[in-house]
XYZ file of C-alpha atoms in Angstrom:
342
model
C 4.083 21.806 -14.871
C 0.487 22.653 -14.823
C 0.565 25.890 -16.768
C 3.228 24.541 -19.317
C 1.616 22.175 -20.398
C -1.918 21.748 -22.408
C -4.765 20.552 -20.543
C -5.835 17.537 -22.544
C -6.734 14.209 -22.250
C -3.901 12.582 -23.949
C -1.320 14.908 -22.219
C -2.650 13.526 -18.736
C -1.794 9.936 -19.634
C 1.721 10.938 -20.778
C 2.250 12.543 -17.988
C 0.542 9.311 -15.777
C 3.062 7.271 -17.664
C 5.838 9.764 -17.318
C 4.721 9.589 -13.676
C 4.903 5.880 -12.867
C 8.191 5.202 -14.426
C 9.844 8.141 -12.349
C 8.119 6.479 -9.278
C 9.584 3.124 -10.007
C 13.140 5.378 -10.276
C 12.946 7.130 -7.042
C 11.539 3.575 -5.173
C 14.409 1.867 -6.344
C 16.488 4.431 -4.549
C 14.531 4.725 -1.431
C 14.602 0.982 -1.080
C 18.450 0.241 -1.884
C 20.012 3.171 0.437
C 17.434 2.625 3.148
C 18.641 -1.268 3.113
C 22.169 -0.047 3.048
C 21.986 2.308 5.527
C 20.193 -0.132 7.743
C 22.674 -2.370 7.852
C 25.151 0.156 8.146
C 23.662 1.590 11.151
C 22.940 -2.252 12.723
C 19.466 -1.532 12.394
C 17.453 -5.011 13.909
C 15.766 -7.081 10.986
C 12.342 -6.041 12.825
C 12.997 -2.979 12.119
C 14.499 -3.476 8.519
C 11.870 -5.444 7.775
C 8.674 -3.623 8.904
C 9.672 -0.286 9.068
C 12.426 0.333 6.846
C 11.177 -2.125 3.733
C 7.608 -1.331 4.723
C 7.828 2.402 4.431
C 10.438 2.429 1.246
C 8.213 0.076 -0.750
C 4.669 1.872 0.458
C 6.374 5.362 0.059
C 4.586 6.452 -2.933
C 1.059 5.383 -1.184
C 2.272 7.365 1.739
C 2.741 10.543 -0.298
C -0.679 9.885 -2.502
C -2.616 9.972 0.676
C -0.689 13.222 1.653
C -1.448 14.761 -1.902
C -5.112 13.968 -1.879
C -5.942 14.868 1.768
C -4.319 18.858 1.200
C -5.722 19.102 -2.313
C -9.603 18.313 -1.127
C -9.577 14.682 -2.823
C -8.778 13.046 -0.019
C -11.350 9.839 -1.023
C -9.142 9.262 -3.987
C -6.268 8.845 -1.534
C -8.306 6.108 0.631
C -9.368 4.624 -2.810
C -5.611 4.527 -3.770
C -4.612 2.480 -0.674
C -7.273 -0.084 -0.853
C -6.935 -0.421 -4.770
C -3.450 -1.067 -3.698
C -4.055 -3.305 -0.909
C -6.578 -5.420 -3.183
C -3.502 -5.290 -6.015
C -0.890 -6.731 -3.665
C -2.489 -9.499 -2.032
C -3.668 -10.816 -5.914
C -1.994 -9.613 -8.622
C 1.660 -9.613 -6.520
C 1.685 -13.185 -5.085
C 0.081 -14.513 -8.312
C 2.872 -12.722 -10.335
C 5.707 -13.411 -7.908
C 4.442 -17.621 -8.116
C 4.312 -17.651 -11.598
C 8.012 -15.976 -11.702
C 9.194 -18.165 -9.427
C 10.975 -21.074 -10.890
C 9.493 -23.104 -7.998
C 5.785 -22.516 -6.040
C 6.441 -19.778 -3.685
C 6.828 -21.417 -0.239
C 5.224 -19.048 2.284
C 5.805 -20.322 6.029
C 3.273 -20.453 9.462
C 4.357 -17.341 10.504
C 3.012 -15.766 7.346
C 0.300 -17.759 7.362
C -1.122 -17.523 11.092
C 0.793 -14.098 12.202
C 1.187 -11.775 8.667
C -1.605 -12.112 7.195
C -4.095 -12.466 9.865
C -2.689 -9.168 11.293
C -3.713 -8.051 8.406
C -6.965 -8.953 8.255
C -7.281 -7.378 11.791
C -5.609 -4.025 10.250
C -8.748 -4.345 7.874
C -11.392 -4.509 11.080
C -10.052 -1.759 12.895
C -9.905 0.655 9.782
C -13.406 -0.227 9.169
C -14.234 0.370 12.857
C -12.457 3.566 12.881
C -14.442 4.956 9.978
C -17.508 3.969 11.628
C -16.894 5.826 14.683
C -16.593 8.841 12.270
C -19.944 8.560 10.966
C -21.227 7.550 14.292
C -19.945 10.223 16.238
C -18.573 13.039 13.818
C -21.320 12.676 11.458
C -21.784 15.116 8.233
C -23.924 13.440 5.746
C -26.782 10.250 5.909
C -27.349 10.149 1.816
C -24.406 9.595 0.785
C -22.954 8.347 4.501
C -20.191 10.505 5.510
C -18.396 10.990 8.439
C -15.807 13.356 9.321
C -12.276 11.967 11.122
C -10.564 13.678 13.579
C -7.306 13.223 14.563
C -8.786 11.675 18.121
C -9.363 9.186 16.107
C -6.823 8.299 13.438
C -4.262 7.350 16.605
C -6.633 4.064 16.716
C -5.027 2.640 13.680
C -1.342 3.787 14.460
C -1.524 2.433 18.065
C -2.205 -1.189 16.436
C 0.584 -0.266 14.198
C 3.214 0.294 17.482
C 1.095 -3.152 18.575
C 2.116 -4.981 15.373
C 5.944 -3.703 15.847
C 5.949 -5.169 19.288
C 4.756 -8.205 18.037
C 7.726 -8.391 15.451
C 9.740 -7.093 18.108
C 9.288 -10.506 20.296
C 10.163 -12.736 17.358
C 13.600 -11.080 17.119
C 16.250 -13.176 18.615
C 18.499 -11.633 21.343
C 21.995 -11.347 19.155
C 22.705 -7.904 18.299
C 22.451 -7.551 14.386
C 26.044 -7.527 12.970
C 26.851 -3.821 11.032
C 27.869 -3.852 7.473
C 30.456 -0.737 7.057
C 32.418 -2.180 4.484
C 32.030 -0.317 1.180
C 29.915 2.088 2.406
C 29.829 5.596 1.383
C 27.238 7.578 3.599
C 27.091 10.516 1.818
C 26.224 8.921 -1.206
C 23.763 6.717 0.301
C 22.051 9.643 2.081
C 21.998 11.672 -0.813
C 20.325 8.894 -2.613
C 17.525 8.303 -0.264
C 17.005 12.297 -0.265
C 16.798 11.821 -3.707
C 14.395 8.819 -4.027
C 12.203 10.505 -1.496
C 11.943 14.006 -3.361
C 11.480 12.640 -6.803
C 8.512 10.321 -5.478
C 6.708 13.244 -3.867
C 7.069 15.639 -7.126
C 6.064 12.765 -9.487
C 3.143 11.409 -6.947
C 1.758 15.100 -7.161
C 1.633 15.464 -10.887
C 0.394 11.896 -11.234
C -2.594 12.454 -8.610
C -3.014 15.952 -10.416
C -3.845 14.401 -13.617
C -5.992 11.419 -12.621
C -7.544 14.296 -10.620
C -8.291 16.189 -14.459
C -9.045 12.756 -16.402
C -11.380 11.747 -14.008
C -13.337 14.995 -13.930
C -13.185 15.166 -18.217
C -14.713 11.792 -18.146
C -16.908 12.422 -14.800
C -15.038 9.108 -13.356
C -15.706 9.612 -9.311
C -12.619 10.303 -7.112
C -12.720 7.020 -5.417
C -12.636 4.955 -8.160
C -9.769 6.530 -9.905
C -7.646 5.831 -6.450
C -8.918 2.181 -7.194
C -7.505 1.386 -10.416
C -5.178 4.287 -11.832
C -3.374 5.758 -8.762
C -3.181 2.099 -7.047
C -1.634 0.475 -9.723
C 1.210 2.963 -10.064
C 1.881 3.213 -6.550
C 2.032 -0.405 -5.730
C 4.565 -1.246 -9.073
C 7.510 -0.642 -6.217
C 5.804 -3.481 -4.344
C 5.578 -5.518 -7.254
C 9.272 -5.105 -8.137
C 10.475 -6.249 -4.642
C 8.306 -8.841 -4.356
C 8.954 -10.568 -7.778
C 12.951 -9.834 -7.284
C 12.483 -11.624 -3.939
C 10.513 -14.465 -5.318
C 13.404 -15.512 -8.142
C 15.855 -15.327 -5.466
C 14.008 -18.179 -3.831
C 12.661 -15.748 -0.620
C 9.093 -16.522 -0.729
C 8.777 -15.941 2.589
C 10.164 -12.827 2.064
C 8.374 -11.916 -0.987
C 5.218 -12.877 0.507
C 6.067 -10.923 3.456
C 6.981 -7.448 1.666
C 3.362 -7.278 0.826
C 1.676 -7.955 3.656
C 3.473 -6.032 5.852
C 3.220 -2.950 3.126
C -0.587 -3.649 2.972
C -0.621 -2.866 6.874
C 1.832 -0.052 6.851
C -0.405 1.409 4.255
C -3.955 1.334 6.179
C -3.116 1.667 10.022
C 0.142 4.377 9.077
C -0.089 6.050 5.758
C -4.103 6.594 6.148
C -4.003 8.307 10.371
C -0.901 10.245 9.018
C -2.287 12.031 6.224
C -5.079 12.646 9.250
C -3.130 14.218 11.705
C -1.403 16.120 9.172
C -4.175 17.985 7.746
C -6.447 17.833 10.978
C -9.489 16.302 10.056
C -11.003 14.576 6.592
C -13.983 13.751 5.278
C -14.373 9.839 4.852
C -17.258 8.690 2.899
C -18.511 5.578 4.583
C -21.342 4.285 1.725
C -17.914 4.566 -0.610
C -15.509 2.699 2.043
C -17.494 -0.235 3.422
C -17.839 -2.481 -0.322
C -14.278 -1.785 -0.828
C -13.120 -2.594 2.450
C -15.309 -5.661 1.872
C -13.655 -6.918 -1.343
C -10.512 -6.318 0.469
C -11.102 -8.642 3.108
C -12.450 -10.808 0.819
C -9.316 -11.121 -1.297
C -7.224 -11.062 1.706
C -9.216 -14.437 2.766
C -8.320 -15.642 -0.786
C -4.785 -15.292 -0.237
C -4.850 -16.834 3.165
C -6.915 -19.763 1.962
C -4.136 -20.303 -1.040
C -1.395 -20.056 1.107
C -2.633 -22.322 3.560
C -2.762 -25.610 1.007
C 0.859 -26.937 1.800
C 2.036 -23.645 2.824
C 3.365 -22.650 -0.817
C 1.605 -20.745 -3.913
C 1.501 -22.793 -7.050
C 0.437 -22.282 -10.634
C -3.182 -23.284 -10.267
C -3.024 -20.884 -6.874
C -1.453 -18.285 -8.711
C -4.087 -18.047 -11.706
C -6.726 -18.060 -9.260
C -5.558 -14.967 -7.467
C -5.398 -13.165 -11.214
C -8.837 -14.663 -11.782
C -10.255 -12.868 -8.715
C -8.577 -9.296 -9.583
C -10.302 -9.625 -13.017
C -13.664 -9.683 -11.137
C -12.199 -7.070 -9.004
C -11.547 -4.972 -11.768
C -15.029 -5.952 -14.130
C -16.709 -4.845 -11.279
C -14.698 -1.207 -10.786
C -15.660 -0.728 -14.394
C -19.348 -2.033 -14.217
C -19.476 0.566 -10.729
C -18.030 3.446 -13.335
C -20.303 2.953 -16.426
C -23.348 3.035 -13.866
C -24.389 -0.851 -14.890
C -24.319 -1.663 -10.765
C -24.765 0.720 -8.137
C -23.058 -0.376 -4.954
C -20.849 2.515 -5.335
C -23.989 5.005 -5.845
C -23.083 7.338 -3.339
C -20.054 8.603 -4.963
């Protein structure tokens, strides 16, 4: 497709818009088929929630990491994941809260288990990057380290702990198997079609974003934080808003936090395991992880006030994301220098 379409900014913008729409379509097929198949095979709730739904809504982010790792722009992939996580934590709960008929209800499991474990996931990934800089240094200005397979297993191990904790909270009762009206061939075909569509469109999305970034001098990491992050976060947003309108606030919030946990602890390490080793710009990553930590703490505080997300808290989250976008724009035009090592 690169040779067919002209290499013009307006063409790349149209490709990004089209790819975003196709990612939404492919993610819808993937999630619907995965949920149906999970019910057919009687998978436990922990598998459906923490694996099936999380992987389904997070698959675009996973593919973006793999594509950027293979094409040598891993910074864009990390930026997409961090930017997507910030978008998920601030924008999706806010939009879901404003779209629900009443306050978006949370519970103590969301506040004290999911949110806090997610903060632990952020810390674990920062520690993993720090170990890469200490033991496998590449440069000191900017601070860059090589992340090998031996370090990538650390966050994966923590995700295993997350699944174990989820499993401990599941009742011993067997999950009910839903067999009526399930066409296995159709559902597996829909699953495969969703996966294939996402892979192709994310690859095109990353290529167009990379070309636009090169044309306008936008760093790879910042391009990932903004454009790629927003496009790949669309499935998470649709799932959370839909469940919020169905008065399932805990499910809506749980999808956000569970998907983010998967993105940080599985998507990035899996890209490293497949490629072998990637360079991580610590000077760029740490400020963004600092913003992500602050955003997660803000969500934690807003949820803890009455275990619900009201209109005032929702607007506060949106205001925080607006500040984040303003900071990213300031970095891009050189008004600030926190990410000067990009």
